[in-house]
């Protein structure tokens, strides 16, 4: 990515329980929120999975709404944005 493109992106990092349908649940929320996904990476860590999603930079209200919605998903253990 160019420096300008990188400045307009953010990473959403989720630690989730390893269960069938978890990634689909997260992706459905992103789609319903009309948030484009630039890239996604997953990594298994014992009983958890780390999902790193690169998305366009969101304003404070969009980010709060996304976090509030994701918090209601069964199996999300931790969530960070950077």
mmCIF file of N, CA and C in Angstrom, residues 34-81:
data_model
loop_
_atom_site.group_PDB
_atom_site.id
_atom_site.type_symbol
_atom_site.label_atom_id
_atom_site.label_comp_id
_atom_site.label_asym_id
_atom_site.label_seq_id
_atom_site.Cartn_x
_atom_site.Cartn_y
_atom_site.Cartn_z
ATOM 1 N N UNK A 34 -22.238 -2.079 5.796
ATOM 2 C CA UNK A 34 -21.719 -1.479 4.556
ATOM 3 C C UNK A 34 -20.254 -1.071 4.693
ATOM 4 N N UNK A 35 -19.465 -1.948 5.334
ATOM 5 C CA UNK A 35 -18.035 -1.706 5.521
ATOM 6 C C UNK A 35 -17.273 -2.608 4.563
ATOM 7 N N UNK A 36 -16.485 -1.995 3.701
ATOM 8 C CA UNK A 36 -15.676 -2.737 2.744
ATOM 9 C C UNK A 36 -14.534 -3.439 3.474
ATOM 10 N N UNK A 37 -14.202 -4.629 3.026
ATOM 11 C CA UNK A 37 -13.083 -5.371 3.593
ATOM 12 C C UNK A 37 -11.938 -5.326 2.597
ATOM 13 N N UNK A 38 -10.818 -4.767 3.032
ATOM 14 C CA UNK A 38 -9.641 -4.653 2.169
ATOM 15 C C UNK A 38 -8.878 -5.972 2.168
ATOM 16 N N UNK A 39 -8.690 -6.542 3.350
ATOM 17 C CA UNK A 39 -8.046 -7.853 3.456
ATOM 18 C C UNK A 39 -8.466 -8.502 4.762
ATOM 19 N N UNK A 40 -8.276 -9.820 4.801
ATOM 20 C CA UNK A 40 -8.603 -10.570 6.010
ATOM 21 C C UNK A 40 -7.611 -11.713 6.146
ATOM 22 N N UNK A 41 -7.165 -11.926 7.379
ATOM 23 C CA UNK A 41 -6.240 -13.020 7.688
ATOM 24 C C UNK A 41 -6.739 -13.698 8.957
ATOM 25 N N UNK A 42 -6.624 -15.007 8.984
ATOM 26 C CA UNK A 42 -6.981 -15.751 10.197
ATOM 27 C C UNK A 42 -5.812 -16.621 10.616
ATOM 28 N N UNK A 43 -5.739 -16.856 11.911
ATOM 29 C CA UNK A 43 -4.678 -17.703 12.448
ATOM 30 C C UNK A 43 -5.227 -18.453 13.654
ATOM 31 N N UNK A 44 -5.063 -19.766 13.641
ATOM 32 C CA UNK A 44 -5.516 -20.592 14.765
ATOM 33 C C UNK A 44 -4.505 -20.522 15.901
ATOM 34 N N UNK A 45 -5.009 -20.337 17.107
ATOM 35 C CA UNK A 45 -4.205 -20.328 18.331
ATOM 36 C C UNK A 45 -4.923 -21.180 19.368
ATOM 37 N N UNK A 46 -4.583 -22.460 19.419
ATOM 38 C CA UNK A 46 -5.211 -23.415 20.344
ATOM 39 C C UNK A 46 -6.725 -23.404 20.179
ATOM 40 N N UNK A 47 -7.466 -23.001 21.215
ATOM 41 C CA UNK A 47 -8.928 -23.027 21.130
ATOM 42 C C UNK A 47 -9.519 -21.750 20.547
ATOM 43 N N UNK A 48 -8.668 -20.777 20.232
ATOM 44 C CA UNK A 48 -9.134 -19.511 19.663
ATOM 45 C C UNK A 48 -8.604 -19.303 18.249
ATOM 46 N N UNK A 49 -9.245 -18.385 17.559
ATOM 47 C CA UNK A 49 -8.801 -17.968 16.237
ATOM 48 C C UNK A 49 -8.637 -16.457 16.272
ATOM 49 N N UNK A 50 -7.551 -15.962 15.690
ATOM 50 C CA UNK A 50 -7.341 -14.518 15.568
ATOM 51 C C UNK A 50 -7.754 -14.125 14.157
ATOM 52 N N UNK A 51 -8.666 -13.183 14.054
ATOM 53 C CA UNK A 51 -9.128 -12.677 12.764
ATOM 54 C C UNK A 51 -8.659 -11.229 12.653
ATOM 55 N N UNK A 52 -7.839 -10.945 11.653
ATOM 56 C CA UNK A 52 -7.355 -9.580 11.421
ATOM 57 C C UNK A 52 -7.982 -9.083 10.123
ATOM 58 N N UNK A 53 -8.786 -8.032 10.244
ATOM 59 C CA UNK A 53 -9.524 -7.494 9.103
ATOM 60 C C UNK A 53 -9.058 -6.059 8.849
ATOM 61 N N UNK A 54 -8.572 -5.809 7.651
ATOM 62 C CA UNK A 54 -8.179 -4.451 7.266
ATOM 63 C C UNK A 54 -9.381 -3.809 6.576
ATOM 64 N N UNK A 55 -9.781 -2.649 7.108
ATOM 65 C CA UNK A 55 -10.960 -1.941 6.599
ATOM 66 C C UNK A 55 -10.615 -0.467 6.401
ATOM 67 N N UNK A 56 -11.433 0.251 5.619
ATOM 68 C CA UNK A 56 -11.219 1.695 5.497
ATOM 69 C C UNK A 56 -11.392 2.365 6.863
ATOM 70 N N UNK A 57 -10.736 3.473 7.051
ATOM 71 C CA UNK A 57 -10.837 4.244 8.283
ATOM 72 C C UNK A 57 -12.296 4.636 8.515
ATOM 73 N N UNK A 58 -12.799 4.353 9.715
ATOM 74 C CA UNK A 58 -14.179 4.667 10.069
ATOM 75 C C UNK A 58 -14.212 5.895 10.963
ATOM 76 N N UNK A 59 -15.326 6.631 10.903
ATOM 77 C CA UNK A 59 -15.461 7.735 11.851
ATOM 78 C C UNK A 59 -15.862 7.151 13.211
ATOM 79 N N UNK A 60 -15.835 7.981 14.238
ATOM 80 C CA UNK A 60 -16.071 7.502 15.612
ATOM 81 C C UNK A 60 -17.424 6.813 15.775
ATOM 82 N N UNK A 61 -18.459 7.363 15.156
ATOM 83 C CA UNK A 61 -19.796 6.782 15.295
ATOM 84 C C UNK A 61 -19.879 5.427 14.597
ATOM 85 N N UNK A 62 -19.321 5.320 13.395
ATOM 86 C CA UNK A 62 -19.313 4.036 12.681
ATOM 87 C C UNK A 62 -18.562 2.976 13.483
ATOM 88 N N UNK A 63 -17.420 3.368 14.033
ATOM 89 C CA UNK A 63 -16.611 2.423 14.802
ATOM 90 C C UNK A 63 -17.346 1.964 16.055
ATOM 91 N N UNK A 64 -17.974 2.882 16.747
ATOM 92 C CA UNK A 64 -18.738 2.532 17.951
ATOM 93 C C UNK A 64 -19.874 1.575 17.603
ATOM 94 N N UNK A 65 -20.597 1.863 16.525
ATOM 95 C CA UNK A 65 -21.702 0.995 16.117
ATOM 96 C C UNK A 65 -21.203 -0.399 15.752
ATOM 97 N N UNK A 66 -20.077 -0.472 15.032
ATOM 98 C CA UNK A 66 -19.518 -1.756 14.654
ATOM 99 C C UNK A 66 -19.113 -2.552 15.892
ATOM 100 N N UNK A 67 -18.412 -1.906 16.812
ATOM 101 C CA UNK A 67 -17.983 -2.585 18.036
ATOM 102 C C UNK A 67 -19.184 -3.070 18.853
ATOM 103 N N UNK A 68 -20.199 -2.215 18.984
ATOM 104 C CA UNK A 68 -21.390 -2.590 19.752
ATOM 105 C C UNK A 68 -22.082 -3.811 19.134
ATOM 106 N N UNK A 69 -22.147 -3.847 17.814
ATOM 107 C CA UNK A 69 -22.776 -4.973 17.131
ATOM 108 C C UNK A 69 -21.949 -6.237 17.289
ATOM 109 N N UNK A 70 -20.636 -6.124 17.128
ATOM 110 C CA UNK A 70 -19.764 -7.290 17.256
ATOM 111 C C UNK A 70 -19.766 -7.854 18.673
ATOM 112 N N UNK A 71 -19.931 -7.001 19.673
ATOM 113 C CA UNK A 71 -19.952 -7.462 21.064
ATOM 114 C C UNK A 71 -21.117 -8.418 21.337
ATOM 115 N N UNK A 72 -22.140 -8.349 20.502
ATOM 116 C CA UNK A 72 -23.312 -9.216 20.691
ATOM 117 C C UNK A 72 -23.129 -10.592 20.053
ATOM 118 N N UNK A 73 -22.036 -10.781 19.311
ATOM 119 C CA UNK A 73 -21.795 -12.073 18.659
ATOM 120 C C UNK A 73 -21.242 -13.056 19.695
ATOM 121 N N UNK A 74 -21.897 -14.197 19.793
ATOM 122 C CA UNK A 74 -21.456 -15.232 20.728
ATOM 123 C C UNK A 74 -20.098 -15.762 20.276
ATOM 124 N N UNK A 75 -19.133 -15.733 21.201
ATOM 125 C CA UNK A 75 -17.833 -16.319 20.911
ATOM 126 C C UNK A 75 -16.714 -15.330 20.637
ATOM 127 N N UNK A 76 -17.030 -14.035 20.568
ATOM 128 C CA UNK A 76 -15.950 -13.055 20.417
ATOM 129 C C UNK A 76 -15.374 -12.803 21.809
ATOM 130 N N UNK A 77 -14.092 -13.121 21.958
ATOM 131 C CA UNK A 77 -13.417 -13.062 23.251
ATOM 132 C C UNK A 77 -12.775 -11.701 23.477
ATOM 133 N N UNK A 78 -12.190 -11.129 22.424
ATOM 134 C CA UNK A 78 -11.485 -9.848 22.539
ATOM 135 C C UNK A 78 -11.552 -9.131 21.205
ATOM 136 N N UNK A 79 -11.466 -7.797 21.263
ATOM 137 C CA UNK A 79 -11.545 -6.976 20.068
ATOM 138 C C UNK A 79 -10.630 -5.771 20.227
ATOM 139 N N UNK A 80 -9.799 -5.513 19.221
ATOM 140 C CA UNK A 80 -8.908 -4.356 19.232
ATOM 141 C C UNK A 80 -8.950 -3.674 17.877
ATOM 142 N N UNK A 81 -8.699 -2.381 17.890
ATOM 143 C CA UNK A 81 -8.633 -1.611 16.646
ATOM 144 C C UNK A 81 -7.335 -0.836 16.665
#
